[in-house]
CSV table of C-alpha atoms (C1' of nucleotides) in Angstrom, one decimal:
chain,number,residue,atom,x,y,z
A,1,MET,CA,142.8,123.6,105.6
A,2,PRO,CA,139.0,123.4,105.8
A,3,HIS,CA,137.6,122.6,102.4
A,4,ASP,CA,134.4,124.5,101.8
A,5,ARG,CA,131.9,122.7,103.7
A,6,THR,CA,128.2,123.7,103.2
A,7,ASN,CA,125.5,124.2,105.8
A,8,ALA,CA,121.8,123.6,105.6
A,9,GLU,CA,121.2,126.6,103.4
A,10,GLY,CA,123.8,125.6,100.9
A,11,ALA,CA,126.1,128.5,101.7
A,12,THR,CA,129.7,127.6,102.7
A,13,ILE,CA,130.4,127.7,106.4
A,14,ALA,CA,132.9,130.4,105.7
A,15,GLN,CA,130.3,132.6,104.0
A,16,THR,CA,127.9,132.0,106.9
A,17,ILE,CA,130.5,133.0,109.4
A,18,ARG,CA,131.6,136.1,107.5
A,19,ALA,CA,128.0,137.1,106.9
A,20,SER,CA,127.5,137.4,110.6
A,21,GLY,CA,130.3,139.9,110.9
A,22,ARG,CA,132.6,137.3,112.4
A,23,ARG,CA,136.0,136.3,111.1
A,24,LEU,CA,137.2,132.9,109.9
A,25,THR,CA,140.4,132.7,111.9
A,26,ILE,CA,142.8,129.8,111.8
A,27,GLN,CA,141.7,128.6,115.2
A,28,ARG,CA,138.1,128.9,114.4
A,29,SER,CA,138.7,127.0,111.2
A,30,LYS,CA,140.5,124.2,113.1
A,31,ILE,CA,137.8,123.9,115.7
A,32,LEU,CA,135.2,123.7,113.0
A,33,ASP,CA,137.3,120.9,111.4
A,34,ALA,CA,137.7,119.0,114.6
A,35,LEU,CA,134.0,119.2,115.4
A,36,HIS,CA,133.2,118.0,111.9
A,37,ARG,CA,135.6,115.1,112.2
A,38,LEU,CA,134.7,114.0,115.8
A,39,PRO,CA,131.9,111.5,115.8
A,40,GLY,CA,129.6,112.3,118.8
A,41,HIS,CA,129.8,114.6,121.7
A,42,SER,CA,133.1,116.1,122.7
A,43,THR,CA,134.2,118.2,125.5
A,44,ALA,CA,136.1,121.5,125.1
A,45,GLU,CA,139.2,119.7,126.3
A,46,GLN,CA,138.8,116.9,123.7
A,47,ILE,CA,138.4,119.4,121.0
A,48,HIS,CA,141.3,121.3,122.2
A,49,ALA,CA,143.4,118.1,122.2
A,50,VAL,CA,142.4,117.2,118.6
A,51,VAL,CA,143.1,120.7,117.5
A,52,SER,CA,146.5,120.7,119.1
A,53,GLU,CA,147.4,117.4,117.6
A,54,ASP,CA,148.7,118.6,114.3
A,55,GLN,CA,151.4,120.4,116.1
A,56,LEU,CA,152.8,122.3,113.2
A,57,ASP,CA,152.1,125.7,114.6
A,58,ALA,CA,151.6,126.8,118.2
A,59,GLU,CA,149.1,125.3,120.5
A,60,MET,CA,145.8,127.2,120.8
A,61,ALA,CA,144.5,128.5,124.1
A,62,LEU,CA,141.8,126.5,125.8
A,63,SER,CA,139.9,129.7,126.3
A,64,THR,CA,139.8,130.2,122.6
A,65,VAL,CA,138.2,126.8,122.2
A,66,TYR,CA,135.5,127.8,124.8
A,67,ARG,CA,134.9,131.1,123.2
A,68,ASN,CA,134.6,129.7,119.8
A,69,LEU,CA,132.3,126.9,120.9
A,70,GLU,CA,130.1,129.5,122.5
A,71,THR,CA,130.1,131.5,119.3
A,72,LEU,CA,129.3,128.5,117.1
A,73,VAL,CA,126.4,127.5,119.4
A,74,GLU,CA,125.1,131.0,119.1
A,75,MET,CA,125.2,130.7,115.3
A,76,GLY,CA,123.4,127.4,115.5
A,77,LEU,CA,126.3,125.5,113.8
A,78,VAL,CA,127.0,123.5,117.0
A,79,THR,CA,124.8,122.2,119.7
A,80,ALA,CA,125.8,122.1,123.4
A,81,PHE,CA,124.7,119.4,125.8
A,82,ALA,CA,125.2,119.2,129.5
A,83,ASP,CA,125.0,115.6,130.8
A,84,GLY,CA,124.9,114.7,134.4
A,85,GLY,CA,128.2,116.0,135.7
A,86,GLY,CA,128.9,119.7,135.1
A,87,VAL,CA,130.6,118.8,131.9
A,88,ILE,CA,129.4,120.3,128.6
A,89,THR,CA,129.7,118.4,125.4
A,90,TYR,CA,129.5,119.9,121.9
A,91,GLU,CA,128.6,118.4,118.6
A,92,TRP,CA,128.4,119.5,115.1
A,93,ALA,CA,124.7,120.4,114.6
A,94,ALA,CA,124.4,119.1,111.0
A,95,THR,CA,124.9,115.5,112.1
A,96,GLU,CA,122.1,114.1,110.2
A,97,THR,CA,120.7,111.2,112.3
A,98,PRO,CA,119.0,112.5,115.4
A,99,HIS,CA,119.7,110.3,118.3
A,100,HIS,CA,119.1,110.1,122.0
A,101,HIS,CA,121.2,109.2,125.0
A,102,LEU,CA,120.6,106.5,127.4
A,103,LEU,CA,122.7,107.5,130.4
A,104,CYS,CA,123.2,104.8,133.0
A,105,ASP,CA,123.3,106.0,136.6
A,106,GLY,CA,124.9,102.8,137.6
A,107,CYS,CA,128.0,102.5,135.4
A,108,GLY,CA,127.9,105.9,133.8
A,109,HIS,CA,127.9,104.5,130.3
A,110,THR,CA,126.1,106.2,127.5
A,111,LYS,CA,124.4,104.6,124.6
A,112,GLU,CA,122.9,106.3,121.7
A,113,VAL,CA,119.6,105.1,120.4
A,114,GLU,CA,116.6,106.0,118.5
A,115,VAL,CA,113.4,106.2,120.4
A,116,GLU,CA,110.1,106.4,118.5
A,117,ALA,CA,108.1,107.4,121.5
A,118,LEU,CA,110.0,110.7,121.5
A,119,ASP,CA,108.1,111.8,118.4
A,120,ALA,CA,104.9,111.4,120.3
A,121,LEU,CA,106.4,113.2,123.2
A,122,THR,CA,107.4,116.1,121.0
A,123,VAL,CA,103.9,116.4,119.7
A,124,GLU,CA,102.3,116.2,123.1
A,125,VAL,CA,104.5,118.8,124.7
A,126,LYS,CA,104.0,121.1,121.9
A,127,ARG,CA,100.2,120.8,122.0
A,128,GLU,CA,99.8,121.0,125.7
A,129,HIS,CA,102.5,123.5,126.6
A,130,GLY,CA,103.5,125.2,123.4
A,131,PHE,CA,107.0,124.1,124.1
A,132,ALA,CA,109.2,123.1,121.2
A,133,VAL,CA,111.3,120.1,122.3
A,134,ASP,CA,114.8,119.9,121.1
A,135,LEU,CA,115.5,116.2,120.9
A,136,ARG,CA,119.2,116.6,120.3
A,137,HIS,CA,119.5,117.5,124.0
A,138,MET,CA,117.4,114.7,125.3
A,139,ALA,CA,119.2,112.6,128.0
A,140,ILE,CA,117.3,109.6,129.2
A,141,ARG,CA,118.6,108.5,132.5
A,142,GLY,CA,118.1,105.3,134.3
A,143,GLN,CA,119.8,101.9,134.7
A,144,CYS,CA,121.2,99.8,131.9
A,145,ALA,CA,120.3,96.1,131.8
A,146,ARG,CA,123.6,95.1,133.3
A,147,CYS,CA,123.4,97.4,136.2
A,148,GLN,CA,119.8,96.3,136.9
A,149,ALA,CA,120.9,92.7,137.2
A,150,GLY,CA,124.0,92.8,139.3
A,151,GLN,CA,123.7,95.9,141.3
A,152,SER,CA,127.2,96.8,140.3
A,153,LYS,CA,127.3,100.3,141.7
B,1,MET,CA,113.5,118.0,166.0
B,2,PRO,CA,112.5,115.7,163.1
B,3,HIS,CA,109.4,113.8,164.0
B,4,ASP,CA,109.7,110.2,163.0
B,5,ARG,CA,109.1,110.2,159.3
B,6,THR,CA,108.7,106.9,157.6
B,7,ASN,CA,110.0,105.8,154.3
B,8,ALA,CA,108.6,103.5,151.6
B,9,GLU,CA,109.2,100.4,153.7
B,10,GLY,CA,107.5,101.8,156.7
B,11,ALA,CA,110.6,102.1,158.8
B,12,THR,CA,111.4,105.4,160.3
B,13,ILE,CA,114.1,107.4,158.5
B,14,ALA,CA,116.1,107.2,161.6
B,15,GLN,CA,116.1,103.5,161.6
B,16,THR,CA,116.9,103.3,158.0
B,17,ILE,CA,119.9,105.5,158.5
B,18,ARG,CA,121.2,103.7,161.5
B,19,ALA,CA,120.6,100.3,159.9
B,20,SER,CA,123.1,101.3,157.2
B,21,GLY,CA,125.8,101.9,159.8
B,22,ARG,CA,125.4,105.7,159.6
B,23,ARG,CA,124.6,108.1,162.3
B,24,LEU,CA,121.8,110.4,162.7
B,25,THR,CA,123.6,113.6,163.6
B,26,ILE,CA,122.0,116.9,164.3
B,27,GLN,CA,123.1,118.3,160.9
B,28,ARG,CA,121.9,115.2,159.0
B,29,SER,CA,118.6,115.5,160.8
B,30,LYS,CA,118.3,119.2,159.8
B,31,ILE,CA,119.2,118.5,156.2
B,32,LEU,CA,116.6,115.8,156.1
B,33,ASP,CA,114.1,118.2,157.5
B,34,ALA,CA,114.9,120.9,155.0
B,35,LEU,CA,114.7,118.5,152.1
B,36,HIS,CA,111.4,117.3,153.3
B,37,ARG,CA,110.0,120.8,153.7
B,38,LEU,CA,111.4,122.3,150.5
B,39,PRO,CA,108.9,121.8,147.6
B,40,GLY,CA,110.9,121.0,144.5
B,41,HIS,CA,114.5,120.9,143.5
B,42,SER,CA,117.0,122.7,145.7
B,43,THR,CA,120.7,123.4,145.4
B,44,ALA,CA,123.1,122.6,148.1
B,45,GLU,CA,123.3,126.3,148.8
B,46,GLN,CA,119.6,126.7,149.2
B,47,ILE,CA,119.5,123.7,151.6
B,48,HIS,CA,122.3,125.2,153.5
B,49,ALA,CA,120.5,128.5,153.7
B,50,VAL,CA,117.3,126.9,155.0
B,51,VAL,CA,119.3,124.8,157.5
B,52,SER,CA,121.1,127.8,158.8
B,53,GLU,CA,117.9,129.8,159.1
B,54,ASP,CA,116.9,128.7,162.6
B,55,GLN,CA,120.0,130.2,163.9
B,56,LEU,CA,119.9,128.8,167.4
B,57,ASP,CA,123.1,127.0,167.2
B,58,ALA,CA,126.1,127.4,165.0
B,59,GLU,CA,125.9,127.5,161.3
B,60,MET,CA,126.7,124.2,159.6
B,61,ALA,CA,129.5,123.9,157.0
B,62,LEU,CA,128.6,123.9,153.4
B,63,SER,CA,130.8,120.8,152.9
B,64,THR,CA,128.7,119.0,155.4
B,65,VAL,CA,125.6,119.7,153.3
B,66,TYR,CA,127.3,118.4,150.2
B,67,ARG,CA,128.6,115.3,152.0
B,68,ASN,CA,125.2,114.5,153.5
B,69,LEU,CA,123.4,115.0,150.2
B,70,GLU,CA,125.8,112.6,148.6
B,71,THR,CA,125.2,110.1,151.4
B,72,LEU,CA,121.4,110.4,151.1
B,73,VAL,CA,121.5,110.0,147.4
B,74,GLU,CA,123.5,106.9,147.9
B,75,MET,CA,120.9,105.6,150.3
B,76,GLY,CA,118.2,106.4,147.8
B,77,LEU,CA,116.4,108.8,150.1
B,78,VAL,CA,117.2,111.8,147.9
B,79,THR,CA,117.5,112.2,144.1
B,80,ALA,CA,120.0,114.4,142.4
B,81,PHE,CA,119.4,116.1,139.2
B,82,ALA,CA,121.8,118.1,137.0
B,83,ASP,CA,120.1,120.6,134.8
B,84,GLY,CA,121.9,122.5,132.1
B,85,GLY,CA,124.4,124.6,134.0
B,86,GLY,CA,126.7,122.6,136.2
B,87,VAL,CA,124.4,123.1,139.1
B,88,ILE,CA,123.0,120.1,140.9
B,89,THR,CA,119.6,120.1,142.5
B,90,TYR,CA,118.4,117.7,145.1
B,91,GLU,CA,115.0,116.6,146.0
B,92,TRP,CA,113.4,114.3,148.6
B,93,ALA,CA,112.8,111.1,146.8
B,94,ALA,CA,109.5,110.3,148.3
B,95,THR,CA,107.8,113.2,146.6
B,96,GLU,CA,104.8,111.4,145.3
B,97,THR,CA,103.9,113.0,142.0
B,98,PRO,CA,106.3,112.2,139.3
B,99,HIS,CA,107.0,115.2,137.1
B,100,HIS,CA,109.2,116.2,134.3
B,101,HIS,CA,111.1,119.3,133.5
B,102,LEU,CA,110.7,121.5,130.5
B,103,LEU,CA,114.0,123.5,130.3
B,104,CYS,CA,113.9,126.4,127.9
B,105,ASP,CA,117.2,127.1,126.2
B,106,GLY,CA,116.1,130.6,125.4
B,107,CYS,CA,115.3,132.1,128.7
B,108,GLY,CA,116.5,129.3,131.0
B,109,HIS,CA,113.2,128.9,132.7
B,110,THR,CA,112.1,125.6,134.0
B,111,LYS,CA,108.5,124.3,134.1
B,112,GLU,CA,107.4,121.1,135.7
B,113,VAL,CA,104.8,119.2,133.8
B,114,GLU,CA,103.3,115.8,133.4
B,115,VAL,CA,103.9,114.1,130.1
B,116,GLU,CA,101.9,111.0,129.2
B,117,ALA,CA,104.1,110.1,126.3
B,118,LEU,CA,106.9,109.4,128.7
B,119,ASP,CA,105.1,106.3,129.9
B,120,ALA,CA,105.2,105.0,126.3
B,121,LEU,CA,108.8,105.9,126.2
B,122,THR,CA,109.6,104.0,129.3
B,123,VAL,CA,108.0,100.9,127.9
B,124,GLU,CA,109.7,101.2,124.6
B,125,VAL,CA,113.2,101.8,125.9
B,126,LYS,CA,112.8,98.9,128.3
B,127,ARG,CA,111.6,96.5,125.6
B,128,GLU,CA,114.1,97.6,123.0
B,129,HIS,CA,117.2,98.2,125.1
B,130,GLY,CA,116.5,96.6,128.5
B,131,PHE,CA,117.2,100.0,129.9
B,132,ALA,CA,115.1,101.1,133.0
B,133,VAL,CA,114.3,104.8,132.5
B,134,ASP,CA,114.3,106.9,135.6
B,135,LEU,CA,111.7,109.6,134.8
B,136,ARG,CA,112.7,111.6,137.9
B,137,HIS,CA,115.7,112.8,136.0
B,138,MET,CA,114.1,113.5,132.7
B,139,ALA,CA,115.0,117.0,131.5
B,140,ILE,CA,113.2,118.0,128.3
B,141,ARG,CA,115.0,120.8,126.6
B,142,GLY,CA,113.8,123.1,123.9
B,143,GLN,CA,112.2,126.5,123.5
B,144,CYS,CA,109.2,127.7,125.5
B,145,ALA,CA,106.3,129.4,123.6
B,146,ARG,CA,107.5,132.9,124.5
B,147,CYS,CA,111.0,132.4,123.2
B,148,GLN,CA,109.8,130.8,120.0
B,149,ALA,CA,107.7,133.9,119.3
B,150,GLY,CA,110.0,136.8,120.1
B,151,GLN,CA,113.4,135.4,119.7
B,152,SER,CA,114.3,137.0,123.0
B,153,LYS,CA,117.6,135.4,123.4
C,1,DA,C1',142.5,150.8,109.3
C,2,DT,C1',139.2,148.8,112.0
C,3,DT,C1',137.6,145.9,115.3
C,4,DA,C1',137.0,141.0,116.0
C,5,DC,C1',139.9,137.5,117.9
C,6,DT,C1',143.7,135.4,120.4
C,7,DG,C1',146.8,134.2,124.3
C,8,DC,C1',147.8,134.5,128.9
C,9,DA,C1',146.9,134.7,133.4
C,10,DA,C1',143.9,135.6,137.0
C,11,DA,C1',139.0,135.2,138.5
C,12,DT,C1',134.7,132.4,139.3
C,13,DA,C1',131.6,128.9,140.8
C,14,DA,C1',130.4,124.7,142.3
C,15,DT,C1',131.9,120.9,144.5
C,16,DT,C1',135.5,118.0,146.8
C,17,DT,C1',139.1,116.6,149.9
C,18,DG,C1',142.6,116.4,153.8
C,19,DC,C1',143.0,116.5,158.4
C,20,DA,C1',142.5,117.3,163.3
C,21,DT,C1',138.7,117.3,166.3
C,22,DC,C1',134.2,116.0,168.0
C,23,DT,C1',130.3,112.8,169.0
C,24,DG,C1',126.6,109.3,168.4
C,25,DG,C1',125.7,104.6,169.5
D,1,DC,C1',135.6,103.9,173.3
D,2,DC,C1',136.0,104.3,168.3
D,3,DA,C1',134.3,104.6,163.7
D,4,DG,C1',131.6,107.8,161.4
D,5,DA,C1',130.8,112.8,161.0
D,6,DT,C1',132.0,117.6,161.3
D,7,DG,C1',134.4,122.2,160.5
D,8,DC,C1',137.7,124.6,158.2
D,9,DA,C1',140.6,125.7,154.8
D,10,DA,C1',142.9,124.5,150.8
D,11,DA,C1',142.5,121.9,146.4
D,12,DT,C1',140.0,120.6,142.1
D,13,DT,C1',137.4,121.1,137.9
D,14,DA,C1',135.2,123.3,134.4
D,15,DT,C1',134.5,127.5,132.6
D,16,DT,C1',134.8,132.7,132.2
D,17,DT,C1',136.8,137.1,131.9
D,18,DG,C1',140.1,141.3,131.6
D,19,DC,C1',143.4,143.1,128.9
D,20,DA,C1',147.0,144.2,125.8
D,21,DG,C1',148.7,142.6,121.5
D,22,DT,C1',147.6,140.3,116.7
D,23,DA,C1',145.4,139.6,112.5
D,24,DA,C1',141.2,139.1,109.3
D,25,DT,C1',138.5,141.8,106.2
DNA sequence: ATTACTGCAAATAATTTGCATCTGG
DNA sequence: CCAGATGCAAATTATTTGCAGTAAT
């Protein structure tokens, strides 16, 4: 079902997983596939839905999705991101284009953008505090243009 | 018990609250007091604890704390901030010095800092996307110096 | 054969909500 | 007096965990 994807080091994901003493189960494979196919950030529920879509075999347990996501994050294959509402979203780490999130407090909408100033920020924070910023998790909150105009709460 | 604090517009908090058709109850007053006294970001539980400290009268319900915090956020007197773990922290909005949060994904520690590059970021995002960044909610995630060195997960 | 992984159901944790009662203005 | 606020307990939501059975290597 998953067709030999490769990671940053050129090894297949399957190899990477087995090399860490873990197993490539059907469910893990499906989750990997879903993550790879889904565009942006997805919740565990969404991933579970996608995975349960091709309902040829039995539905997988939600807890299995959670456990796998945790494992994959641990392995660095997936990144987790908690936006402003106790909901965690996951994303395939190899997604090439780094992007950032404008999160509107007014309407709740999210927009993904590239922000040059973040490079400067990364450098500054590293120099001043020795802290290595992970831009993939950067949520920029505020008010979108629309919400600033009409205070449409 | 609370001694006529004033908000940005110079009106007393009490006036501001009443003007919005709300009432200044004893519990609201205590919560306001706690928020004002507490230094940084506090969870609902922490605020509840502080408020229940001066145990002269009955303990207030946790739900009352939550409801009040929601109301105060709505009124703009308090800001809410969700860091990376489904936990919301609240803070008195009038806290003068704007600061930002370095959130280490390794050890989970938070450090508050000032980052100049964020001013540039604010300008850029506003110009390019018309989005008004709210720096009070800016969480910068990554790895602190310690965790980068020894990968003490 | 091991032992990691899965499913299921029950357990948490944080926050929300329904409702009868109380109280500030 | 009466709408907004409170207390309490039950309900949600998102996620985690224990355990016995299943399957990947």
